[in-house]
XYZ file of C-alpha atoms in Angstrom:
317
model
C 3.434 -91.956 -158.053
C 2.808 -95.591 -157.113
C 1.128 -97.472 -159.950
C -1.159 -100.334 -158.930
C -2.512 -101.837 -162.124
C -5.521 -104.062 -162.626
C -4.144 -107.565 -161.920
C -4.807 -108.813 -165.450
C -3.106 -105.750 -166.939
C -0.150 -106.229 -164.590
C 0.151 -109.810 -165.826
C 0.260 -108.536 -169.423
C 2.947 -105.998 -168.515
C 4.980 -108.637 -166.665
C 4.727 -111.140 -169.527
C 5.886 -108.525 -172.040
C 8.850 -107.610 -169.829
C 9.803 -111.263 -169.408
C 9.579 -111.918 -173.146
C 11.601 -108.827 -174.055
C 13.573 -107.373 -171.128
C 15.165 -104.713 -173.347
C 12.457 -103.510 -175.721
C 13.431 -101.037 -178.445
C 12.813 -97.327 -177.988
C 9.777 -96.887 -180.237
C 10.645 -93.222 -180.801
C 13.869 -94.358 -182.534
C 12.246 -96.900 -184.840
C 11.487 -96.203 -188.502
C 7.912 -94.958 -188.563
C 6.676 -97.864 -190.697
C 8.089 -100.341 -188.170
C 6.423 -98.465 -185.294
C 3.121 -98.500 -187.171
C 3.318 -102.206 -187.953
C 4.223 -103.032 -184.351
C 1.322 -100.972 -183.027
C -1.168 -102.807 -185.234
C 0.283 -106.179 -184.220
C 0.175 -105.416 -180.484
C -3.329 -103.948 -180.751
C -4.646 -107.010 -182.547
C -2.928 -109.396 -180.135
C -4.507 -107.632 -177.158
C -8.000 -107.161 -178.565
C -10.996 -109.473 -178.609
C -11.111 -111.654 -181.693
C -13.945 -113.311 -183.595
C -16.498 -110.556 -182.949
C -18.932 -111.295 -185.749
C -20.789 -108.489 -187.465
C -23.330 -108.998 -190.239
C -20.740 -107.507 -192.547
C -17.785 -105.171 -192.727
C -16.974 -103.322 -195.915
C -13.881 -101.328 -196.788
C -14.956 -98.158 -198.563
C -13.620 -94.738 -199.489
C -15.012 -91.380 -198.383
C -13.967 -87.842 -199.278
C -11.031 -86.391 -197.381
C -9.605 -82.911 -197.681
C -7.109 -83.806 -200.413
C -8.814 -86.763 -202.061
C -10.549 -89.894 -200.883
C -9.453 -91.637 -197.689
C -10.044 -95.190 -196.535
C -12.908 -96.090 -194.225
C -14.654 -99.216 -192.988
C -18.390 -99.726 -192.552
C -19.573 -102.097 -189.811
C -23.098 -103.542 -189.806
C -23.894 -105.105 -186.406
C -24.807 -108.745 -185.985
C -28.444 -109.567 -186.592
C -29.415 -106.221 -188.112
C -29.380 -107.050 -191.808
C -30.491 -104.095 -193.889
C -32.297 -102.292 -191.057
C -31.679 -98.543 -190.888
C -29.775 -97.939 -187.644
C -28.100 -95.143 -185.697
C -24.566 -94.375 -186.839
C -21.190 -93.776 -185.210
C -18.270 -92.086 -186.938
C -15.207 -93.604 -185.230
C -11.754 -91.986 -185.333
C -8.818 -94.135 -184.222
C -6.039 -93.047 -181.889
C -2.272 -93.306 -182.234
C -0.804 -89.871 -181.612
C -1.773 -88.681 -185.118
C 1.147 -90.827 -186.385
C 0.211 -94.505 -185.985
C -2.957 -96.593 -185.969
C -5.322 -97.528 -188.786
C -8.523 -99.397 -189.537
C -6.972 -102.711 -188.457
C -5.573 -101.539 -185.111
C -9.078 -100.542 -183.968
C -11.140 -103.129 -185.841
C -12.087 -105.020 -182.684
C -13.339 -102.012 -180.715
C -15.426 -100.891 -183.709
C -17.034 -104.339 -183.880
C -17.702 -104.306 -180.140
C -19.310 -100.852 -180.271
C -21.376 -101.712 -183.350
C -22.818 -104.851 -181.767
C -23.148 -103.426 -178.269
C -24.869 -100.202 -179.314
C -26.679 -101.774 -182.291
C -25.426 -99.057 -184.585
C -23.614 -98.902 -187.875
C -20.039 -97.682 -187.522
C -17.878 -95.954 -190.117
C -14.224 -95.863 -189.047
C -11.969 -93.297 -190.727
C -8.405 -93.822 -191.945
C -7.257 -90.194 -192.002
C -3.816 -89.064 -193.186
C -1.022 -89.476 -190.638
C 1.946 -87.372 -189.566
C 4.813 -86.837 -190.050
C 4.120 -87.227 -193.767
C 0.943 -85.188 -193.337
C 1.284 -82.798 -190.432
C -1.398 -80.742 -188.711
C -4.050 -79.867 -189.808
C -4.289 -82.700 -192.380
C -5.991 -85.096 -189.927
C -8.458 -82.412 -188.827
C -9.337 -81.465 -192.388
C -9.742 -85.096 -193.471
C -12.081 -85.848 -190.578
C -14.192 -82.736 -191.174
C -14.514 -83.542 -194.887
C -15.332 -87.206 -194.237
C -17.818 -86.442 -191.455
C -19.558 -83.815 -193.586
C -19.998 -86.380 -196.344
C -21.260 -89.091 -193.978
C -23.732 -86.728 -192.318
C -25.094 -85.629 -195.689
C -25.166 -89.191 -197.056
C -26.181 -91.060 -193.903
C -29.141 -92.762 -195.548
C -26.852 -94.175 -198.245
C -24.965 -96.020 -195.487
C -28.116 -97.314 -193.812
C -27.789 -94.756 -191.000
C -30.560 -92.707 -189.441
C -29.388 -89.084 -189.932
C -31.209 -88.008 -186.766
C -29.212 -90.470 -184.645
C -25.526 -89.989 -185.385
C -22.594 -89.864 -182.979
C -18.882 -89.240 -183.261
C -16.207 -90.836 -181.126
C -12.650 -92.021 -180.860
C -9.751 -92.691 -178.563
C -6.699 -90.540 -177.755
C -5.880 -88.560 -180.920
C -9.239 -89.780 -182.204
C -10.868 -88.367 -179.078
C -9.186 -85.048 -179.797
C -10.453 -85.107 -183.383
C -13.950 -86.106 -182.267
C -14.117 -83.131 -179.909
C -12.803 -80.850 -182.664
C -15.506 -82.138 -185.029
C -18.280 -81.612 -182.503
C -17.082 -78.058 -181.849
C -16.662 -77.378 -185.575
C -20.232 -78.270 -186.468
C -21.646 -76.454 -183.440
C -19.758 -73.292 -184.410
C -21.376 -73.561 -187.849
C -24.804 -73.695 -186.227
C -25.252 -77.392 -186.964
C -26.167 -80.193 -184.572
C -25.528 -83.468 -186.408
C -24.545 -85.543 -183.370
C -26.568 -86.859 -180.443
C -23.330 -87.714 -178.616
C -19.565 -87.350 -178.717
C -17.716 -90.307 -177.180
C -14.296 -89.056 -176.076
C -12.024 -91.888 -174.944
C -8.950 -90.633 -173.034
C -8.821 -87.606 -175.348
C -6.034 -85.085 -175.692
C -7.857 -81.786 -175.310
C -5.216 -79.157 -174.535
C -1.778 -79.549 -176.113
C -0.205 -76.802 -174.027
C -1.435 -77.791 -170.574
C 0.707 -79.223 -167.752
C -1.712 -81.125 -165.522
C -1.056 -83.076 -162.354
C -1.525 -86.370 -164.210
C 1.072 -85.332 -166.797
C 3.517 -84.509 -164.005
C 2.823 -87.687 -162.030
C 2.877 -90.108 -164.973
C 5.962 -89.097 -166.917
C 7.246 -92.675 -167.083
C 6.216 -96.239 -166.324
C 3.031 -96.059 -168.383
C 2.078 -96.841 -171.986
C 2.051 -93.164 -172.959
C 5.029 -91.656 -171.160
C 6.363 -88.130 -171.612
C 8.986 -89.188 -174.141
C 6.412 -90.828 -176.418
C 3.970 -87.951 -175.936
C 6.612 -85.431 -176.982
C 7.555 -87.641 -179.946
C 3.963 -87.563 -181.174
C 3.735 -83.788 -180.730
C 6.956 -83.315 -182.681
C 5.706 -85.542 -185.473
C 2.355 -83.781 -185.661
C 3.532 -80.193 -185.190
C 7.312 -80.117 -185.650
C 8.557 -77.363 -187.935
C 5.199 -75.607 -188.052
C 4.344 -72.169 -186.715
C 1.308 -73.290 -184.751
C -0.879 -71.330 -182.364
C -1.219 -73.689 -179.397
C -4.552 -72.027 -178.608
C -6.002 -72.980 -182.003
C -9.213 -74.873 -181.103
C -8.624 -77.255 -184.022
C -5.526 -78.386 -182.149
C -6.738 -77.955 -178.557
C -10.539 -78.236 -178.382
C -10.432 -76.913 -174.808
C -9.552 -73.534 -176.345
C -12.827 -73.245 -178.291
C -14.330 -69.778 -177.989
C -17.768 -71.210 -177.303
C -19.332 -74.587 -176.597
C -22.846 -73.454 -177.436
C -24.722 -76.181 -179.278
C -22.008 -78.802 -178.748
C -23.177 -82.423 -178.641
C -23.637 -84.110 -175.260
C -20.414 -85.850 -174.251
C -19.431 -89.093 -172.599
C -15.790 -88.779 -171.537
C -13.701 -91.791 -170.562
C -10.264 -91.724 -168.932
C -7.868 -94.190 -167.307
C -6.351 -93.873 -163.836
C -2.769 -94.223 -165.068
C -2.872 -91.990 -168.111
C -1.073 -88.643 -168.376
C -4.090 -87.370 -170.352
C -6.475 -88.253 -167.511
C -6.843 -84.792 -166.015
C -7.358 -82.904 -169.261
C -10.160 -85.300 -170.196
C -11.810 -84.702 -166.835
C -11.228 -80.949 -167.059
C -12.666 -80.804 -170.565
C -15.843 -82.317 -169.203
C -15.991 -79.580 -166.578
C -15.561 -76.931 -169.289
C -18.465 -78.422 -171.243
C -20.644 -78.667 -168.123
C -19.976 -75.019 -167.271
C -21.195 -74.122 -170.767
C -24.429 -76.053 -170.243
C -23.471 -79.161 -172.199
C -24.729 -82.512 -170.887
C -21.687 -84.551 -169.796
C -21.098 -87.942 -168.235
C -17.628 -88.971 -167.097
C -15.961 -92.240 -166.097
C -12.367 -92.854 -165.026
C -11.467 -96.557 -165.121
C -9.302 -97.573 -162.214
C -6.195 -99.689 -162.685
C -6.023 -99.118 -166.450
C -3.620 -97.197 -168.673
C -3.835 -95.240 -171.901
C -4.721 -97.494 -174.834
C -6.951 -99.939 -172.991
C -9.574 -100.174 -175.774
C -6.991 -102.323 -177.578
C -6.564 -104.656 -174.572
C -10.104 -106.045 -174.445
C -8.994 -109.611 -175.141
C -6.538 -109.789 -172.251
C -7.962 -107.440 -169.605
C -11.552 -108.097 -168.557
C -12.047 -104.612 -167.128
C -11.004 -103.118 -170.488
C -13.581 -105.262 -172.273
C -16.200 -104.241 -169.720
C -15.286 -100.576 -170.183
C -15.972 -100.773 -173.928
C -19.252 -102.540 -173.159
C -20.095 -99.599 -170.888
C -19.399 -97.168 -173.725
C -21.657 -99.147 -176.056
C -24.438 -98.976 -173.469
C -24.047 -95.197 -173.156
C -24.193 -94.873 -176.939
C -27.282 -97.065 -177.137
C -29.020 -94.872 -174.568
C -28.074 -91.711 -176.467
C -29.479 -93.168 -179.678
C -32.840 -93.714 -177.969
């Protein structure tokens, strides 16, 4: 498949290749080195100096003890009670943290005029599936029940995240709906993995030459699931396998043209629509997986996150 990137993204790719013609195979690096490199690259590519009224590192309950989290209060809002977004970072369930996605959380908080709580769930391979799922369910349950304590309007909450965080956001929305609860006015699913066992056209076409190639994708799956006897149809792993989508929160699904996960994000939206769920969908042309961490170097990536903030703001109304 011919890949024609956004010109600014192509310039970033070219500059990286010129600076390091023989980059290391990230799947062979010690995991701590991979994690540190991911945070560094994410911060270098993201918008800087996005001022919020305040950001506060906190702890919230996870499944096996407290986990880290960060509360964002948007610029100019002071102590006003606002809508709230629970944000779950991506990184293949193995990398990423509060710092790698700090910029996008600030941008969403200011753009949607909402308070954001980002979650720092346990990572594989130290904590394999379903540790991340269980942490996010426990943390979200606490935040929903204690929304007022965080200055959030409990009637205007959303959940969202990118990649693995998009997967976990969909799992959370389905989990609460299955329990007969409707805590969210929207789920924001940014290039989510929704079906771990599927072989889509985009996965076949984009096996290499992109940020998330097949080798890296398989590395993440091995880290998350390796050595476990896992049912690939478990809806906590593959939200597309949920038995029912009745009562699921309206969804805004975002994908990138050159992302192997593109088609399963689109197809998940069609599944939700067929079940009567309100869905909006946008595929950003010329971009690759991970673009929410390229907002400082690719204008169309910055604009895409602005779009997401606008969709959230409308949902909160």
